[in-house]
mmCIF file of C-alpha atoms in Angstrom:
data_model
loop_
_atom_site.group_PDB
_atom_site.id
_atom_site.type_symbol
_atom_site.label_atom_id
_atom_site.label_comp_id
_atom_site.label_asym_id
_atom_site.label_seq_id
_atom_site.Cartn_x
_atom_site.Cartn_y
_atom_site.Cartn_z
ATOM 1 C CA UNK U 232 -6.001 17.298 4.546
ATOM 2 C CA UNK U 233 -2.748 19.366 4.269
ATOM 3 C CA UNK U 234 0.082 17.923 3.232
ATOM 4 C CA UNK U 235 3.111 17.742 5.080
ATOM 5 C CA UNK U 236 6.577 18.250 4.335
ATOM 6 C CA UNK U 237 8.807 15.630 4.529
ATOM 7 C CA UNK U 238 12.282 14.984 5.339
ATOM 8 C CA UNK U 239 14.494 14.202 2.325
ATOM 9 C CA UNK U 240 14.591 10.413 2.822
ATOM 10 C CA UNK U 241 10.914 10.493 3.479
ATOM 11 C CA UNK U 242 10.334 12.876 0.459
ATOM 12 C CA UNK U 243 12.819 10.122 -1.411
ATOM 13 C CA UNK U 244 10.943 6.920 -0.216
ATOM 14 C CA UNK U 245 7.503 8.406 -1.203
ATOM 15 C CA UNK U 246 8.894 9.120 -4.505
ATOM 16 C CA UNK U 247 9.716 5.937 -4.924
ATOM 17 C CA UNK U 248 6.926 4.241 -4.085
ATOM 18 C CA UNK U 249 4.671 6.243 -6.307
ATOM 19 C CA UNK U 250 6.955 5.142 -8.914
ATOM 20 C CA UNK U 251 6.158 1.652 -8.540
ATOM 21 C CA UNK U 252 2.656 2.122 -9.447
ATOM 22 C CA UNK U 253 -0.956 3.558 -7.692
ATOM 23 C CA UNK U 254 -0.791 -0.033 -5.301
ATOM 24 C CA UNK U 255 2.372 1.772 -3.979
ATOM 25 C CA UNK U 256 1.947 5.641 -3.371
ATOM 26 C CA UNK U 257 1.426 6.742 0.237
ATOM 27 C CA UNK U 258 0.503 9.876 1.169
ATOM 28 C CA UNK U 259 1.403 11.707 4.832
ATOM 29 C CA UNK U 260 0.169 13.027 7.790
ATOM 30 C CA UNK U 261 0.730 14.366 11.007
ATOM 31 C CA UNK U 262 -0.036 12.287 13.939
ATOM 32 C CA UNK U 263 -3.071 13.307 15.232
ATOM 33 C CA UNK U 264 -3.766 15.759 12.787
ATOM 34 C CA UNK U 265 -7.745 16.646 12.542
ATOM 35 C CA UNK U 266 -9.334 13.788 10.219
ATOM 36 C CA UNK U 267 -11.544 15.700 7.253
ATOM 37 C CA UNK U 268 -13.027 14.152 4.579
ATOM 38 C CA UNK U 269 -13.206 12.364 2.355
ATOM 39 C CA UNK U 270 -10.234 10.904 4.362
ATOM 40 C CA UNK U 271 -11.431 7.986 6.892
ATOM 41 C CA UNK U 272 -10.369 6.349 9.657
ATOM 42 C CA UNK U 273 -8.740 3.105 8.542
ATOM 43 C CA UNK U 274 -8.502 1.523 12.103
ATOM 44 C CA UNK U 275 -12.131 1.726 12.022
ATOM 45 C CA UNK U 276 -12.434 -1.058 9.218
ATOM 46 C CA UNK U 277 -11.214 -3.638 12.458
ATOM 47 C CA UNK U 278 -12.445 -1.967 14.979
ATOM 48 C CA UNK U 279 -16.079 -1.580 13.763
ATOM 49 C CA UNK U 280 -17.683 -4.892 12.944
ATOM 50 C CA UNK U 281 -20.475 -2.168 10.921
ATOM 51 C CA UNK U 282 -17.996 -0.765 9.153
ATOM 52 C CA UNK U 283 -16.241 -3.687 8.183
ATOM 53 C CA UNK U 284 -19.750 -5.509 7.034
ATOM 54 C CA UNK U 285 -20.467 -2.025 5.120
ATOM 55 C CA UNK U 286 -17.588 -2.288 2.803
ATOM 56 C CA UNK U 287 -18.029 -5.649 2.365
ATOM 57 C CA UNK U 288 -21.225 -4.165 0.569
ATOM 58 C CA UNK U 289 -20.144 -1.684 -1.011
ATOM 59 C CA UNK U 290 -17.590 -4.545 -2.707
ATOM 60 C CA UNK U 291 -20.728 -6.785 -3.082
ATOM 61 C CA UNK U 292 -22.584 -4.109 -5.201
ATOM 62 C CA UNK U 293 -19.559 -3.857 -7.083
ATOM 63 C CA UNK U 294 -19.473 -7.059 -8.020
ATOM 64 C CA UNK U 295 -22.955 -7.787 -9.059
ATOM 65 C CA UNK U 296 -23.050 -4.649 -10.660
ATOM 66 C CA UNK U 297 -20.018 -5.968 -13.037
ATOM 67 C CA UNK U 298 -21.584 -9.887 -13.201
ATOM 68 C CA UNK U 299 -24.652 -8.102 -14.353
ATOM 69 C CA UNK U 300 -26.876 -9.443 -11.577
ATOM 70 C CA UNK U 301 -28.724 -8.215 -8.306
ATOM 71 C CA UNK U 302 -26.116 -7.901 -4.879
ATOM 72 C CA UNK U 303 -28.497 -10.707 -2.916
ATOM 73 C CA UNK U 304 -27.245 -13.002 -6.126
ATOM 74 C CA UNK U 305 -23.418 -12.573 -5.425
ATOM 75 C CA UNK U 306 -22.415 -14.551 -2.081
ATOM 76 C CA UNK U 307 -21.547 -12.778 0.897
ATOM 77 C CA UNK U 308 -18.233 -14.546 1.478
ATOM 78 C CA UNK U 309 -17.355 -14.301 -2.160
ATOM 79 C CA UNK U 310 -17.510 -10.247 -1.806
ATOM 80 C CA UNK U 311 -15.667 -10.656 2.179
ATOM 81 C CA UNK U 312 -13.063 -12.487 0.660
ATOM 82 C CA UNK U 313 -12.602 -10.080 -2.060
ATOM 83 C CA UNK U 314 -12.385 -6.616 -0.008
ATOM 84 C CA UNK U 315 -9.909 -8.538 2.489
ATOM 85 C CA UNK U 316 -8.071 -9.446 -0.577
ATOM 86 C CA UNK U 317 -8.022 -5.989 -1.682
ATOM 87 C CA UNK U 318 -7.316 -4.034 1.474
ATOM 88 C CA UNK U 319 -4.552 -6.511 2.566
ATOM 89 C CA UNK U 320 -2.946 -5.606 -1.262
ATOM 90 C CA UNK U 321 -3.024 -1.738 -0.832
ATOM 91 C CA UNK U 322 -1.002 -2.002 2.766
ATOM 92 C CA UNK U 323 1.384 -5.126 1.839
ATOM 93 C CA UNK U 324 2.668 -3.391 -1.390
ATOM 94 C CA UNK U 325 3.970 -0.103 -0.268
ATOM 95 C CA UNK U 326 5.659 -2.429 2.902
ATOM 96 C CA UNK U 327 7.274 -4.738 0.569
ATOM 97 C CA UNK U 328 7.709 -2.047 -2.244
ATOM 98 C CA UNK U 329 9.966 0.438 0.803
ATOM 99 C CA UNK U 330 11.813 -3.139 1.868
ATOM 100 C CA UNK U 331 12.827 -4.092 -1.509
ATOM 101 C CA UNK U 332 14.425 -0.871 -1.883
ATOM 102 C CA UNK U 333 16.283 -0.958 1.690
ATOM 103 C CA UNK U 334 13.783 1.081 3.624
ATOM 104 C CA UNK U 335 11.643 0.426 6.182
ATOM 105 C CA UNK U 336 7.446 1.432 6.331
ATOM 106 C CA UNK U 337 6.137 1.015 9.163
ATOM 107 C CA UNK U 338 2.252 0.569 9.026
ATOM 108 C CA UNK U 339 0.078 1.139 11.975
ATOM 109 C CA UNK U 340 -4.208 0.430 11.295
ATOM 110 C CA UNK U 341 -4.681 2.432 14.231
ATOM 111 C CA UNK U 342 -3.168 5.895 12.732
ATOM 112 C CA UNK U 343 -3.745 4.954 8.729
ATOM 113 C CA UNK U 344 -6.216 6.962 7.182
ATOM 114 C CA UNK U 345 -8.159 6.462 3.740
ATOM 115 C CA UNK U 346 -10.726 7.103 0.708
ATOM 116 C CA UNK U 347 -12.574 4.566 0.402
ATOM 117 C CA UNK U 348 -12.878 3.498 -3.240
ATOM 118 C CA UNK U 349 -13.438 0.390 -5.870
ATOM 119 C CA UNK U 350 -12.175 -0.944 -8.823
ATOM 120 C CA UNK U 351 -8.944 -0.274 -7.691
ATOM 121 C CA UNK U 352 -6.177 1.359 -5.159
ATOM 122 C CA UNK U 353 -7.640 3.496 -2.754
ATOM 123 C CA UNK U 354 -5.758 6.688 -1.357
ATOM 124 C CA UNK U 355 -3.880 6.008 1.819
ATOM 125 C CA UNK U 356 -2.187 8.183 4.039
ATOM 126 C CA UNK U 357 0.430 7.097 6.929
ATOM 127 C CA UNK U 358 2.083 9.509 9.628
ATOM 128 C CA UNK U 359 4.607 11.345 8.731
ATOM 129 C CA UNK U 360 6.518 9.490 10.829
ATOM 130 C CA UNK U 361 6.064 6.158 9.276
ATOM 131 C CA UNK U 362 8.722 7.710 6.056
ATOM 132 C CA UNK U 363 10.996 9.844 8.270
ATOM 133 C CA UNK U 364 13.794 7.512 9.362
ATOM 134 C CA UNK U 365 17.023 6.975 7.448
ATOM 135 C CA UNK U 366 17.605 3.803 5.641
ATOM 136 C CA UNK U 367 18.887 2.133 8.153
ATOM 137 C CA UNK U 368 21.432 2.573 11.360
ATOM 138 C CA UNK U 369 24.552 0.875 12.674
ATOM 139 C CA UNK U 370 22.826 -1.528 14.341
ATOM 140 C CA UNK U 371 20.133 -2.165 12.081
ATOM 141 C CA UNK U 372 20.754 -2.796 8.053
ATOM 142 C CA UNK U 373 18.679 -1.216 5.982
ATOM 143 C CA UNK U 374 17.310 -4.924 4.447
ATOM 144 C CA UNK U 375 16.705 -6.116 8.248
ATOM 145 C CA UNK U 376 15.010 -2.983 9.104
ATOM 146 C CA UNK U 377 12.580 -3.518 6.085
ATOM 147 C CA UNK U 378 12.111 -6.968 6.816
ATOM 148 C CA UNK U 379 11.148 -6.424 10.548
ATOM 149 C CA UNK U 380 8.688 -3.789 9.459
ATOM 150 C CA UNK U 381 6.895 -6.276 6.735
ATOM 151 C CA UNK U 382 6.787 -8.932 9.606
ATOM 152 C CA UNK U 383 5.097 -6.321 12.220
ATOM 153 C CA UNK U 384 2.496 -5.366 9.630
ATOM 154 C CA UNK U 385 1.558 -9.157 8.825
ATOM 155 C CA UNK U 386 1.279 -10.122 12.728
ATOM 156 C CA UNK U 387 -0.120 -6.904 13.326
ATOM 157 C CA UNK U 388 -2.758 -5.126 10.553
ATOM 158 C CA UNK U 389 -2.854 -7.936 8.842
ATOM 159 C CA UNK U 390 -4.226 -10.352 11.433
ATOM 160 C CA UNK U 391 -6.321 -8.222 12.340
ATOM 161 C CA UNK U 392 -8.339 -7.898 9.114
ATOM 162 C CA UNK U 393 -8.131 -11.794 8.850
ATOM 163 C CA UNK U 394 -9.364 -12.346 12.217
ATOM 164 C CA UNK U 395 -12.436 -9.635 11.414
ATOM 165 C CA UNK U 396 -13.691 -10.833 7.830
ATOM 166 C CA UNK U 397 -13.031 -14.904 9.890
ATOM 167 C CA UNK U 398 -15.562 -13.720 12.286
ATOM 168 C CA UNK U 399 -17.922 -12.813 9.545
ATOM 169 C CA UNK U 400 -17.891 -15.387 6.813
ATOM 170 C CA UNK U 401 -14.602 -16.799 5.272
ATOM 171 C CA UNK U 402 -12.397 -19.702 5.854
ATOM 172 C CA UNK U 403 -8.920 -18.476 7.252
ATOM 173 C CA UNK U 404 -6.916 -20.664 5.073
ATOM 174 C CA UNK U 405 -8.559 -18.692 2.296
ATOM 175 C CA UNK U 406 -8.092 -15.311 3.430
ATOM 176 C CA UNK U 407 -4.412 -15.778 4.452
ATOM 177 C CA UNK U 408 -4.163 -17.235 0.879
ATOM 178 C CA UNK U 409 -5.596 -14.082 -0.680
ATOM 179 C CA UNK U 410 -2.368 -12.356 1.692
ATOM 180 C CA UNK U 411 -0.184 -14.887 0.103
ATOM 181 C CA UNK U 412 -1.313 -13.803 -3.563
ATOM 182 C CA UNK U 413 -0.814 -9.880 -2.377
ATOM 183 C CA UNK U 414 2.289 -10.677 -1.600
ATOM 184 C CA UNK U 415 3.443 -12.318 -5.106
ATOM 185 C CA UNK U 416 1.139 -9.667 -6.746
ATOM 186 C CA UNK U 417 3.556 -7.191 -5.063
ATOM 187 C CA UNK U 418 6.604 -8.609 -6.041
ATOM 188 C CA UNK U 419 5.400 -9.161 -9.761
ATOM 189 C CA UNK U 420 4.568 -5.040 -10.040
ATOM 190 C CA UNK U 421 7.736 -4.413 -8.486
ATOM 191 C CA UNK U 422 9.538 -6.269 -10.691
ATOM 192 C CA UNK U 423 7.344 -4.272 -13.823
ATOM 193 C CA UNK U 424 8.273 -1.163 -13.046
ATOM 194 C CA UNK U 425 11.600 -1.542 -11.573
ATOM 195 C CA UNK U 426 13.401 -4.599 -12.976
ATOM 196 C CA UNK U 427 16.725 -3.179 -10.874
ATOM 197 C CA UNK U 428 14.817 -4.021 -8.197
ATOM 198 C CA UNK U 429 12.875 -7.531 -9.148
ATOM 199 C CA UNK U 430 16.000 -9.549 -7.059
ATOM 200 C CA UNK U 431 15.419 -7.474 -3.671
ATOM 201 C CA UNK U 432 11.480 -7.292 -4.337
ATOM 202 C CA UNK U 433 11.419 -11.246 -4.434
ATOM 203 C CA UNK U 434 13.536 -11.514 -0.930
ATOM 204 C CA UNK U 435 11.415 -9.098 0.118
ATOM 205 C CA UNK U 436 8.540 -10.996 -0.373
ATOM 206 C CA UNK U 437 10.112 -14.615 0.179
ATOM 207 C CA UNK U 438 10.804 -13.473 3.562
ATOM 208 C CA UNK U 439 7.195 -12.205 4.240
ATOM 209 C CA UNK U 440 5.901 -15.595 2.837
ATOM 210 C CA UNK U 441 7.627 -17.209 5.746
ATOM 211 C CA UNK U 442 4.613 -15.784 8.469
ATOM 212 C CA UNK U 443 3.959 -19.144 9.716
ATOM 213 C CA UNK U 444 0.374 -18.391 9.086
ATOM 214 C CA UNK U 445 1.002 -18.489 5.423
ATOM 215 C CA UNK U 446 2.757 -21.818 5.415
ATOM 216 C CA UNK U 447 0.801 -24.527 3.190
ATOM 217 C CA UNK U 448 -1.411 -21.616 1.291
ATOM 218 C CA UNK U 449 1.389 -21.346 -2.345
ATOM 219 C CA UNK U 450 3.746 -23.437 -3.693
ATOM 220 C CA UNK U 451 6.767 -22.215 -5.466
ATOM 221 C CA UNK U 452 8.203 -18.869 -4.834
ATOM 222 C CA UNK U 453 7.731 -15.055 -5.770
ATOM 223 C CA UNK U 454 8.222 -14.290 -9.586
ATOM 224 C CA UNK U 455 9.222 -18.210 -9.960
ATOM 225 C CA UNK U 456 5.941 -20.684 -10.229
ATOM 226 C CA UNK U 457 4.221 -18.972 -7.418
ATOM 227 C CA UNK U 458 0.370 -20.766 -7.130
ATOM 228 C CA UNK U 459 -1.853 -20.768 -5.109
ATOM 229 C CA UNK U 460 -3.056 -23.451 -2.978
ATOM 230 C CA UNK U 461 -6.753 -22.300 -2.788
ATOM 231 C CA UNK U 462 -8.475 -20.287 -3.947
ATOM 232 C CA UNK U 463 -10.408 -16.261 -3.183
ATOM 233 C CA UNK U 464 -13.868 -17.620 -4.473
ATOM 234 C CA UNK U 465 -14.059 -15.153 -7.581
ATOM 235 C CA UNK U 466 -14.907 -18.018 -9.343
ATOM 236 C CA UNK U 467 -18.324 -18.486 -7.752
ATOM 237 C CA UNK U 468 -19.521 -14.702 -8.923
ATOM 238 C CA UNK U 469 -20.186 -16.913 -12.262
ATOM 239 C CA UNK U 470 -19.810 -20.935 -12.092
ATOM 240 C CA UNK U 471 -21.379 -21.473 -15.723
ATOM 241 C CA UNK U 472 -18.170 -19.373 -16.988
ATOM 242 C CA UNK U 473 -16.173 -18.902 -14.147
ATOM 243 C CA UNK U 474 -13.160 -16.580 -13.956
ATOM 244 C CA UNK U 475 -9.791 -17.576 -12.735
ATOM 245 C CA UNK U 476 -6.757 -15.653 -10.839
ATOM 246 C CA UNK U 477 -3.365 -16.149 -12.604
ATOM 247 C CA UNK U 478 -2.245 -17.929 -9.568
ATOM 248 C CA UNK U 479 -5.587 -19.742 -8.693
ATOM 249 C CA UNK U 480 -5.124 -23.493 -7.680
ATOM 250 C CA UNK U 481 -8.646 -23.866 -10.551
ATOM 251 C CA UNK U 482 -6.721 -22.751 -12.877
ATOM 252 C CA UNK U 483 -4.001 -25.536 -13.240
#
């Protein structure tokens, strides 16, 4: 896929992302630019039920293949709850990553494009035109432009990846949990790599933590006693010596 050239801000905002860590970096394209591989569809993930159950099994495999045991051992919902943990991560970090530094990224499943990968941050790509626009106008500040973006991309991509791995086998207070701990996860990276920008990262993120939907999922805020409520079901990949998220409600 060729690359094209940004603006300055969006050449800027990339830059800074990328800077923030591999969670972070977005790559561009033009809007309806032909799709080659390995780049994917990311829309498709929603909007294919196959697709969706498909990397749910490639995450499965993962999984057993790293507990050491066959894929039929490791619980469907266990591995669900997992790739919706990991794919909401990769698009809430470079959303709260552009708002804690002023900006605004808009993120639209329909027009995102990937390569699929595990064991960590995929690639992802956005239009072009997701990066282009100043930070900021005269009647919008850059920090309420940023938030309004965040909040479109929870009731928007984000829904919709809850409302597909729902339909298939997890709890919804679970899943928007995992969101919840993407969100703190965000703000703790963030706050790694740019301590300038720890302050702005955690309003960033206590204003996405907000989403109604989220309400009743943490206690305590970003970078400040965040925990979970409940937990993404890592534990059951080995109950004899189970494994525990830093924010896990288990882990208390």
């Amino acid at each position: 896929m060729t690359q094209p050239t940004p603006s300055a801000a969006g050449a800027g905002l990339l830059a800074d992302l990328a800077a923030l860590g591999p969670y972070f970096a977005v790559e561009v394209h033009r809007p309806g630019s032909p799709l080659r591989p390995p780049w994917q569809s990311l829309g498709e993930l929603t909007g294919s039920p196959g697709a969706l159950a498909g990397r749910i099994g490639e995450v499965r495999e993962r999984l057993a293949a790293a507990a050491g045991c066959p894929a039929a051992a490791v619980e469907f919902r266990v591995a669900a709850s997992i790739a919706q943990l990991g794919l909401c991560a990769r698009l809430l970090s470079p959303a709260l990553g552009a708002a804690a530094a002023g900006r605004a990224l808009p993120v639209d499943l329909g027009q995102a494009r990937w390569v699929p990968a595990l064991g960590g941050p995929f690639r992802l790509s956005l239009p072009d035109t997701a990066v282009a626009a100043e930070a900021g106008t005269a009647a919008t500040a850059p920090a309420e432009a940023g938030t309004a973006a965040t909040s479109a991309l929870l009731a928007g991509p984000i829904t919709q990846i809850v409302r597909s791995v729902e339909a298939m086998a997890v709890s919804p207070r679970v899943l928007w949990g995992n969101v919840a701990s993407a969100v703190n996860g965000a703000a703790t990276m963030i706050a790694a790599a740019r301590p300038d920008l720890a302050g702005p990262g955690a309003q960033a993120a206590a204003a996405m933590l907000r989403y109604p939907p989220l309400a009743g999922t943490y206690q305590g805020h970003p970078l400040r006693g965040f925990r979970r409520r409940n937990c993404c079901l890592i534990y059951r990949l080995s109950p004899e010596r189970p494994a525990y998220c830093g924010d896990c409600v288990l882990g208390q």
